[in-house]
């Protein structure tokens, strides 16, 4: 290992410290929970937008407030170098492209009725599998650029839930299919996040004012 | 007396202020970041607050570090940044150490 790799490891260790608090896990969990709960609420006659709103707003508020009031006072904060910023820009760019490709594929498959050896049609798996693959690739790339390793596992939950819901549909109907396919992994992810958060709070008590003040 | 031929002078001219392990860790961390606050550096290096303060004072006195005090809300905050001189001296230190350690042959 050369010295540049050592320095890279120091930077990575410092950056990855930001995931110790479990807040990202909780936010991804809540976001996945939306996929389980929104169909239930939608079936009750409430607009999907209104139903989905809390699941977008709560993670955003939790992340912003949590980082500011829980993480930063305990772990401190840092400004990262240009390479890290450029990684963030690449991640954003890929996210936009990935989203566009996903929607384009879904439109192509559903509107023009692309058939894959009779695997499509009502209850077919073509659209779910394409959605699943696109989501898996998108979330994995997000995990790669953000260096959030647990997100690779969550990518499997996000992506796997789509075909699983399709399979469960014929067994349990809707909205139980989505509740099971997305709800169970979502709760699991939230529990992992809470465990990390509790451990973070236990291991990193709030420093005294004198310590925060430094020298 | 050790003969001149065997004197280990491979790291002559190495900056001893940076060579001390705790200060090396502080410098290396700040070298890969734009800046960091006191608590962050303390958590990352694992030094006690008093020990870190002492090392920071030495590095700041040598002009390697810039220390800025402020507030994040009502909480005091001390920001640490490597100066251009500190960054350049750390780079020189790295090059010297790479040269010194690279010139050692493997034990047969």
mmCIF file of C-alpha atoms in Angstrom:
data_model
loop_
_atom_site.group_PDB
_atom_site.id
_atom_site.type_symbol
_atom_site.label_atom_id
_atom_site.label_comp_id
_atom_site.label_asym_id
_atom_site.label_seq_id
_atom_site.Cartn_x
_atom_site.Cartn_y
_atom_site.Cartn_z
ATOM 1 C CA UNK A 1 0.000 0.000 0.000
ATOM 2 C CA UNK A 2 1.443 3.376 -0.902
ATOM 3 C CA UNK A 3 1.093 6.661 0.957
ATOM 4 C CA UNK A 4 -1.620 7.984 -1.382
ATOM 5 C CA UNK A 5 -3.763 4.955 -0.573
ATOM 6 C CA UNK A 6 -3.151 5.565 3.134
ATOM 7 C CA UNK A 7 -4.336 9.148 2.804
ATOM 8 C CA UNK A 8 -7.358 7.978 0.818
ATOM 9 C CA UNK A 9 -8.192 5.563 3.627
ATOM 10 C CA UNK A 10 -7.938 8.368 6.198
ATOM 11 C CA UNK A 11 -10.359 10.460 4.134
ATOM 12 C CA UNK A 12 -12.743 7.528 3.647
ATOM 13 C CA UNK A 13 -12.690 6.687 7.362
ATOM 14 C CA UNK A 14 -13.497 10.303 8.190
ATOM 15 C CA UNK A 15 -16.299 10.430 5.622
ATOM 16 C CA UNK A 16 -17.855 7.100 6.611
ATOM 17 C CA UNK A 17 -18.091 8.277 10.207
ATOM 18 C CA UNK A 18 -21.161 10.173 9.033
ATOM 19 C CA UNK A 19 -23.065 6.862 8.721
ATOM 20 C CA UNK A 20 -22.410 5.781 12.327
ATOM 21 C CA UNK A 21 -25.510 7.575 13.582
ATOM 22 C CA UNK A 22 -28.015 5.379 11.714
ATOM 23 C CA UNK A 23 -30.002 8.396 10.490
ATOM 24 C CA UNK A 24 -29.610 7.463 6.828
ATOM 25 C CA UNK A 25 -30.803 3.928 7.600
ATOM 26 C CA UNK A 26 -33.919 5.269 9.329
ATOM 27 C CA UNK A 27 -34.599 7.634 6.408
ATOM 28 C CA UNK A 28 -34.209 4.914 3.762
ATOM 29 C CA UNK A 29 -36.440 2.681 5.906
ATOM 30 C CA UNK A 30 -39.175 5.328 6.122
ATOM 31 C CA UNK A 31 -38.871 5.936 2.381
ATOM 32 C CA UNK A 32 -39.339 2.207 1.689
ATOM 33 C CA UNK A 33 -42.217 2.118 4.175
ATOM 34 C CA UNK A 34 -44.000 4.595 1.886
ATOM 35 C CA UNK A 35 -44.079 1.929 -0.833
ATOM 36 C CA UNK A 36 -45.914 -0.328 1.605
ATOM 37 C CA UNK A 37 -48.298 2.146 3.204
ATOM 38 C CA UNK A 38 -49.206 4.478 0.315
ATOM 39 C CA UNK A 39 -51.205 1.782 -1.591
ATOM 40 C CA UNK A 40 -53.248 1.121 1.584
ATOM 41 C CA UNK A 41 -54.012 4.803 2.043
ATOM 42 C CA UNK A 42 -54.679 5.197 -1.693
ATOM 43 C CA UNK A 43 -57.225 2.371 -1.530
ATOM 44 C CA UNK A 44 -58.921 4.273 1.294
ATOM 45 C CA UNK A 45 -59.538 7.099 -1.206
ATOM 46 C CA UNK A 46 -56.833 9.549 -0.135
ATOM 47 C CA UNK A 47 -54.731 11.081 -2.914
ATOM 48 C CA UNK A 48 -51.386 9.361 -3.483
ATOM 49 C CA UNK A 49 -49.539 12.675 -3.285
ATOM 50 C CA UNK A 50 -50.982 13.459 0.157
ATOM 51 C CA UNK A 51 -50.319 9.913 1.282
ATOM 52 C CA UNK A 52 -46.700 9.978 0.120
ATOM 53 C CA UNK A 53 -45.942 13.469 1.441
ATOM 54 C CA UNK A 54 -45.193 12.498 5.073
ATOM 55 C CA UNK A 55 -42.882 9.717 3.894
ATOM 56 C CA UNK A 56 -40.821 12.254 1.960
ATOM 57 C CA UNK A 57 -41.055 15.074 4.500
ATOM 58 C CA UNK A 58 -40.269 13.038 7.640
ATOM 59 C CA UNK A 59 -36.929 11.612 6.330
ATOM 60 C CA UNK A 60 -35.889 15.038 5.037
ATOM 61 C CA UNK A 61 -36.647 16.777 8.348
ATOM 62 C CA UNK A 62 -35.168 13.892 10.364
ATOM 63 C CA UNK A 63 -31.957 13.961 8.362
ATOM 64 C CA UNK A 64 -31.495 17.740 8.479
ATOM 65 C CA UNK A 65 -32.433 18.142 12.139
ATOM 66 C CA UNK A 66 -30.699 14.934 13.224
ATOM 67 C CA UNK A 67 -27.411 15.841 11.574
ATOM 68 C CA UNK A 68 -27.554 19.342 13.025
ATOM 69 C CA UNK A 69 -28.698 18.607 16.577
ATOM 70 C CA UNK A 70 -27.594 14.999 17.186
ATOM 71 C CA UNK A 71 -24.596 14.152 15.012
ATOM 72 C CA UNK A 72 -22.650 17.379 14.553
ATOM 73 C CA UNK A 73 -22.368 18.280 18.273
ATOM 74 C CA UNK A 74 -21.174 14.745 19.107
ATOM 75 C CA UNK A 75 -19.040 13.867 16.108
ATOM 76 C CA UNK A 76 -17.971 17.303 14.982
ATOM 77 C CA UNK A 77 -18.090 18.374 11.373
ATOM 78 C CA UNK A 78 -15.722 18.680 8.461
ATOM 79 C CA UNK A 79 -15.545 20.116 4.979
ATOM 80 C CA UNK A 80 -14.316 17.576 2.470
ATOM 81 C CA UNK A 81 -11.965 18.033 -0.461
ATOM 82 C CA UNK A 82 -12.737 18.702 -4.117
ATOM 83 C CA UNK A 83 -12.639 15.000 -5.030
ATOM 84 C CA UNK A 84 -15.441 14.276 -2.578
ATOM 85 C CA UNK A 85 -17.530 17.169 -3.910
ATOM 86 C CA UNK A 86 -17.028 15.957 -7.481
ATOM 87 C CA UNK A 87 -18.151 12.485 -6.354
ATOM 88 C CA UNK A 88 -21.353 14.086 -5.039
ATOM 89 C CA UNK A 89 -21.949 15.835 -8.355
ATOM 90 C CA UNK A 90 -21.385 12.585 -10.269
ATOM 91 C CA UNK A 91 -23.816 10.829 -7.922
ATOM 92 C CA UNK A 92 -26.492 13.471 -8.554
ATOM 93 C CA UNK A 93 -25.915 13.277 -12.330
ATOM 94 C CA UNK A 94 -26.154 9.511 -12.342
ATOM 95 C CA UNK A 95 -29.294 9.642 -10.202
ATOM 96 C CA UNK A 96 -31.025 11.898 -12.731
ATOM 97 C CA UNK A 97 -29.911 9.758 -15.715
ATOM 98 C CA UNK A 98 -30.881 6.540 -13.936
ATOM 99 C CA UNK A 99 -34.337 7.898 -13.089
ATOM 100 C CA UNK A 100 -34.857 9.031 -16.694
ATOM 101 C CA UNK A 101 -33.801 5.624 -18.075
ATOM 102 C CA UNK A 102 -36.085 3.800 -15.612
ATOM 103 C CA UNK A 103 -39.112 5.835 -16.614
ATOM 104 C CA UNK A 104 -38.249 5.532 -20.318
ATOM 105 C CA UNK A 105 -38.020 1.736 -20.004
ATOM 106 C CA UNK A 106 -41.303 1.529 -18.116
ATOM 107 C CA UNK A 107 -43.030 3.681 -20.738
ATOM 108 C CA UNK A 108 -41.559 1.611 -23.592
ATOM 109 C CA UNK A 109 -42.533 -1.673 -21.988
ATOM 110 C CA UNK A 110 -46.032 -0.700 -20.904
ATOM 111 C CA UNK A 111 -47.094 1.550 -23.807
ATOM 112 C CA UNK A 112 -45.635 -0.374 -26.752
ATOM 113 C CA UNK A 113 -46.243 -3.731 -25.152
ATOM 114 C CA UNK A 114 -42.830 -5.273 -25.493
ATOM 115 C CA UNK A 115 -43.137 -8.979 -24.929
ATOM 116 C CA UNK A 116 -40.487 -11.274 -23.536
ATOM 117 C CA UNK A 117 -41.535 -14.845 -24.417
ATOM 118 C CA UNK A 118 -45.032 -14.489 -22.992
ATOM 119 C CA UNK A 119 -43.711 -13.252 -19.656
ATOM 120 C CA UNK A 120 -45.617 -9.992 -19.940
ATOM 121 C CA UNK A 121 -49.291 -9.097 -19.873
ATOM 122 C CA UNK A 122 -51.594 -8.829 -16.860
ATOM 123 C CA UNK A 123 -49.757 -10.225 -13.871
ATOM 124 C CA UNK A 124 -46.661 -10.547 -16.052
ATOM 125 C CA UNK A 125 -43.192 -9.961 -14.747
ATOM 126 C CA UNK A 126 -41.524 -7.912 -17.497
ATOM 127 C CA UNK A 127 -42.330 -4.463 -16.109
ATOM 128 C CA UNK A 128 -41.630 -5.424 -12.463
ATOM 129 C CA UNK A 129 -38.324 -7.005 -13.398
ATOM 130 C CA UNK A 130 -37.199 -3.994 -15.438
ATOM 131 C CA UNK A 131 -38.248 -1.637 -12.623
ATOM 132 C CA UNK A 132 -36.501 -3.873 -10.150
ATOM 133 C CA UNK A 133 -33.274 -3.990 -12.154
ATOM 134 C CA UNK A 134 -33.277 -0.225 -12.716
ATOM 135 C CA UNK A 135 -33.894 0.452 -9.021
ATOM 136 C CA UNK A 136 -31.204 -2.018 -7.997
ATOM 137 C CA UNK A 137 -28.650 -0.411 -10.321
ATOM 138 C CA UNK A 138 -29.685 3.111 -9.261
ATOM 139 C CA UNK A 139 -29.534 2.434 -5.511
ATOM 140 C CA UNK A 140 -26.275 0.459 -5.852
ATOM 141 C CA UNK A 141 -24.639 3.321 -7.693
ATOM 142 C CA UNK A 142 -25.900 5.655 -4.961
ATOM 143 C CA UNK A 143 -24.282 3.298 -2.433
ATOM 144 C CA UNK A 144 -21.033 3.321 -4.403
ATOM 145 C CA UNK A 145 -20.775 7.099 -4.723
ATOM 146 C CA UNK A 146 -21.929 7.789 -1.172
ATOM 147 C CA UNK A 147 -19.703 4.971 0.194
ATOM 148 C CA UNK A 148 -22.626 3.798 2.310
ATOM 149 C CA UNK A 149 -22.031 0.033 2.319
ATOM 150 C CA UNK A 150 -25.287 -1.008 4.003
ATOM 151 C CA UNK A 151 -27.131 0.631 1.124
ATOM 152 C CA UNK A 152 -26.074 -2.273 -1.164
ATOM 153 C CA UNK A 153 -28.173 -4.557 1.052
ATOM 154 C CA UNK A 154 -31.021 -2.049 1.080
ATOM 155 C CA UNK A 155 -30.814 -1.943 -2.740
ATOM 156 C CA UNK A 156 -31.762 -5.637 -2.722
ATOM 157 C CA UNK A 157 -34.762 -4.874 -0.469
ATOM 158 C CA UNK A 158 -35.868 -1.923 -2.614
ATOM 159 C CA UNK A 159 -35.492 -3.836 -5.877
ATOM 160 C CA UNK A 160 -36.597 -7.251 -4.659
ATOM 161 C CA UNK A 161 -39.876 -5.936 -3.262
ATOM 162 C CA UNK A 162 -41.257 -5.153 -6.727
ATOM 163 C CA UNK A 163 -41.281 -8.668 -8.225
ATOM 164 C CA UNK A 164 -42.079 -10.094 -4.776
ATOM 165 C CA UNK A 165 -45.201 -7.906 -4.560
ATOM 166 C CA UNK A 166 -46.191 -9.105 -8.028
ATOM 167 C CA UNK A 167 -45.822 -12.733 -6.949
ATOM 168 C CA UNK A 168 -47.682 -12.131 -3.685
ATOM 169 C CA UNK A 169 -50.508 -10.356 -5.517
ATOM 170 C CA UNK A 170 -51.979 -13.643 -6.741
ATOM 171 C CA UNK A 171 -51.687 -15.137 -3.250
ATOM 172 C CA UNK A 172 -52.864 -12.404 -0.899
ATOM 173 C CA UNK A 173 -54.246 -9.649 -3.152
ATOM 174 C CA UNK A 174 -53.709 -5.955 -2.810
ATOM 175 C CA UNK A 175 -52.664 -4.000 -0.709
ATOM 176 C CA UNK A 176 -51.377 -6.883 1.443
ATOM 177 C CA UNK A 177 -48.871 -7.801 -1.289
ATOM 178 C CA UNK A 178 -47.110 -4.425 -1.055
ATOM 179 C CA UNK A 179 -47.471 -4.301 2.721
ATOM 180 C CA UNK A 180 -45.568 -7.577 3.002
ATOM 181 C CA UNK A 181 -43.057 -7.047 0.181
ATOM 182 C CA UNK A 182 -42.009 -3.546 1.258
ATOM 183 C CA UNK A 183 -43.284 -3.195 4.824
ATOM 184 C CA UNK A 184 -41.270 -6.016 6.394
ATOM 185 C CA UNK A 185 -37.874 -4.970 4.928
ATOM 186 C CA UNK A 186 -38.700 -1.310 5.670
ATOM 187 C CA UNK A 187 -39.299 -2.049 9.339
ATOM 188 C CA UNK A 188 -36.099 -4.126 9.354
ATOM 189 C CA UNK A 189 -34.086 -1.208 7.941
ATOM 190 C CA UNK A 190 -35.622 1.208 10.465
ATOM 191 C CA UNK A 191 -34.739 -1.179 13.317
ATOM 192 C CA UNK A 192 -31.114 -1.366 12.059
ATOM 193 C CA UNK A 193 -31.031 2.451 11.974
ATOM 194 C CA UNK A 194 -32.433 2.764 15.497
ATOM 195 C CA UNK A 195 -29.857 0.257 16.805
ATOM 196 C CA UNK A 196 -27.064 2.292 15.170
ATOM 197 C CA UNK A 197 -28.524 5.529 16.568
ATOM 198 C CA UNK A 198 -28.777 4.189 20.118
ATOM 199 C CA UNK A 199 -25.229 2.814 19.908
ATOM 200 C CA UNK A 200 -24.007 6.143 18.495
ATOM 201 C CA UNK A 201 -25.635 8.108 21.337
ATOM 202 C CA UNK A 202 -24.209 5.694 23.896
ATOM 203 C CA UNK A 203 -20.670 5.834 22.484
ATOM 204 C CA UNK A 204 -20.616 9.556 21.747
ATOM 205 C CA UNK A 205 -21.942 11.598 24.656
ATOM 206 C CA UNK A 206 -22.330 15.328 24.125
ATOM 207 C CA UNK A 207 -18.911 16.930 24.758
ATOM 208 C CA UNK A 208 -18.479 19.653 27.360
ATOM 209 C CA UNK A 209 -18.583 23.229 26.070
ATOM 210 C CA UNK A 210 -14.890 23.560 26.920
ATOM 211 C CA UNK A 211 -14.038 20.552 24.735
ATOM 212 C CA UNK A 212 -16.059 21.860 21.798
ATOM 213 C CA UNK A 213 -14.281 25.151 22.263
ATOM 214 C CA UNK A 214 -10.979 23.338 21.784
ATOM 215 C CA UNK A 215 -7.779 25.113 22.694
ATOM 216 C CA UNK B 1 31.253 4.567 18.541
ATOM 217 C CA UNK B 2 29.215 3.732 15.477
ATOM 218 C CA UNK B 3 31.154 4.149 12.285
ATOM 219 C CA UNK B 4 30.051 6.919 9.870
ATOM 220 C CA UNK B 5 29.371 4.225 7.298
ATOM 221 C CA UNK B 6 26.564 2.689 9.421
ATOM 222 C CA UNK B 7 24.943 5.845 10.746
ATOM 223 C CA UNK B 8 21.223 5.688 9.875
ATOM 224 C CA UNK B 9 20.811 9.144 8.364
ATOM 225 C CA UNK B 10 18.110 8.194 5.852
ATOM 226 C CA UNK B 11 15.574 10.630 7.220
ATOM 227 C CA UNK B 12 17.827 13.633 7.684
ATOM 228 C CA UNK B 13 15.940 16.848 7.217
ATOM 229 C CA UNK B 14 12.555 15.312 8.008
ATOM 230 C CA UNK B 15 10.245 17.761 9.741
ATOM 231 C CA UNK B 16 10.246 16.519 13.332
ATOM 232 C CA UNK B 17 7.209 18.610 14.197
ATOM 233 C CA UNK B 18 5.158 16.457 11.806
ATOM 234 C CA UNK B 19 7.097 13.269 12.560
ATOM 235 C CA UNK B 20 5.534 12.900 16.020
ATOM 236 C CA UNK B 21 2.701 10.292 15.573
ATOM 237 C CA UNK B 22 -0.141 12.322 17.105
ATOM 238 C CA UNK B 23 0.770 15.428 15.085
ATOM 239 C CA UNK B 24 1.205 13.306 11.954
ATOM 240 C CA UNK B 25 -2.373 12.029 12.433
ATOM 241 C CA UNK B 26 -3.711 15.551 12.859
ATOM 242 C CA UNK B 27 -1.814 16.837 9.823
ATOM 243 C CA UNK B 28 -2.759 13.845 7.643
ATOM 244 C CA UNK B 29 -6.434 14.231 8.526
ATOM 245 C CA UNK B 30 -6.482 17.949 7.800
ATOM 246 C CA UNK B 31 -4.434 17.376 4.624
ATOM 247 C CA UNK B 32 -7.228 15.250 3.108
ATOM 248 C CA UNK B 33 -9.981 17.628 4.271
ATOM 249 C CA UNK B 34 -10.585 21.299 3.575
ATOM 250 C CA UNK B 35 -11.194 21.928 7.267
ATOM 251 C CA UNK B 36 -12.612 20.265 10.351
ATOM 252 C CA UNK B 37 -13.724 21.341 13.783
ATOM 253 C CA UNK B 38 -11.980 20.416 17.026
ATOM 254 C CA UNK B 39 -14.485 17.709 18.009
ATOM 255 C CA UNK B 40 -14.207 16.020 14.601
ATOM 256 C CA UNK B 41 -10.400 15.926 14.742
ATOM 257 C CA UNK B 42 -10.538 14.637 18.306
ATOM 258 C CA UNK B 43 -12.945 11.824 17.399
ATOM 259 C CA UNK B 44 -10.963 10.835 14.315
ATOM 260 C CA UNK B 45 -7.537 10.855 15.953
ATOM 261 C CA UNK B 46 -8.676 9.367 19.262
ATOM 262 C CA UNK B 47 -6.639 11.911 21.242
ATOM 263 C CA UNK B 48 -7.855 13.357 24.514
ATOM 264 C CA UNK B 49 -9.022 16.998 24.303
ATOM 265 C CA UNK B 50 -6.058 18.214 26.379
ATOM 266 C CA UNK B 51 -3.532 16.296 24.329
ATOM 267 C CA UNK B 52 -5.068 17.467 21.059
ATOM 268 C CA UNK B 53 -5.066 21.077 22.274
ATOM 269 C CA UNK B 54 -1.358 20.859 23.109
ATOM 270 C CA UNK B 55 -0.465 19.496 19.672
ATOM 271 C CA UNK B 56 -2.665 22.029 17.909
ATOM 272 C CA UNK B 57 -0.969 24.859 19.794
ATOM 273 C CA UNK B 58 2.435 23.627 18.585
ATOM 274 C CA UNK B 59 1.280 23.268 14.989
ATOM 275 C CA UNK B 60 -0.445 26.659 15.056
ATOM 276 C CA UNK B 61 2.628 28.309 16.579
ATOM 277 C CA UNK B 62 4.721 26.906 13.710
ATOM 278 C CA UNK B 63 2.249 28.386 11.236
ATOM 279 C CA UNK B 64 1.050 24.986 9.984
ATOM 280 C CA UNK B 65 -2.503 25.363 11.247
ATOM 281 C CA UNK B 66 -5.077 28.117 11.230
ATOM 282 C CA UNK B 67 -7.395 28.097 14.253
ATOM 283 C CA UNK B 68 -10.708 29.939 14.006
ATOM 284 C CA UNK B 69 -13.120 30.224 16.884
ATOM 285 C CA UNK B 70 -16.823 30.752 16.408
ATOM 286 C CA UNK B 71 -20.246 29.461 17.357
ATOM 287 C CA UNK B 72 -22.602 26.896 15.892
ATOM 288 C CA UNK B 73 -25.860 28.140 17.387
ATOM 289 C CA UNK B 74 -25.096 28.601 21.086
ATOM 290 C CA UNK B 75 -22.354 25.994 21.048
ATOM 291 C CA UNK B 76 -18.713 27.060 20.726
ATOM 292 C CA UNK B 77 -16.863 25.729 17.723
ATOM 293 C CA UNK B 78 -13.183 25.735 16.807
ATOM 294 C CA UNK B 79 -12.347 25.266 13.144
ATOM 295 C CA UNK B 80 -8.963 23.930 12.102
ATOM 296 C CA UNK B 81 -7.475 24.356 8.628
ATOM 297 C CA UNK B 82 -4.009 23.607 7.279
ATOM 298 C CA UNK B 83 -2.247 26.730 6.069
ATOM 299 C CA UNK B 84 -0.521 26.734 2.670
ATOM 300 C CA UNK B 85 2.771 26.354 4.531
ATOM 301 C CA UNK B 86 1.449 23.428 6.582
ATOM 302 C CA UNK B 87 0.108 21.724 3.460
ATOM 303 C CA UNK B 88 3.374 22.200 1.598
ATOM 304 C CA UNK B 89 5.479 21.011 4.559
ATOM 305 C CA UNK B 90 3.304 17.945 4.984
ATOM 306 C CA UNK B 91 3.736 17.142 1.276
ATOM 307 C CA UNK B 92 7.529 17.569 1.630
ATOM 308 C CA UNK B 93 7.466 15.316 4.715
ATOM 309 C CA UNK B 94 5.573 12.640 2.776
ATOM 310 C CA UNK B 95 8.016 12.756 -0.114
ATOM 311 C CA UNK B 96 11.000 12.497 2.229
ATOM 312 C CA UNK B 97 9.506 9.548 4.081
ATOM 313 C CA UNK B 98 8.605 7.789 0.829
ATOM 314 C CA UNK B 99 12.183 8.335 -0.351
ATOM 315 C CA UNK B 100 13.699 7.209 2.935
ATOM 316 C CA UNK B 101 11.555 4.110 3.378
ATOM 317 C CA UNK B 102 11.648 3.263 -0.325
ATOM 318 C CA UNK B 103 15.448 3.197 -0.273
ATOM 319 C CA UNK B 104 15.508 0.472 2.375
ATOM 320 C CA UNK B 105 16.107 -2.932 0.829
ATOM 321 C CA UNK B 106 14.028 -5.935 1.867
ATOM 322 C CA UNK B 107 15.550 -8.213 4.503
ATOM 323 C CA UNK B 108 16.773 -11.376 2.746
#
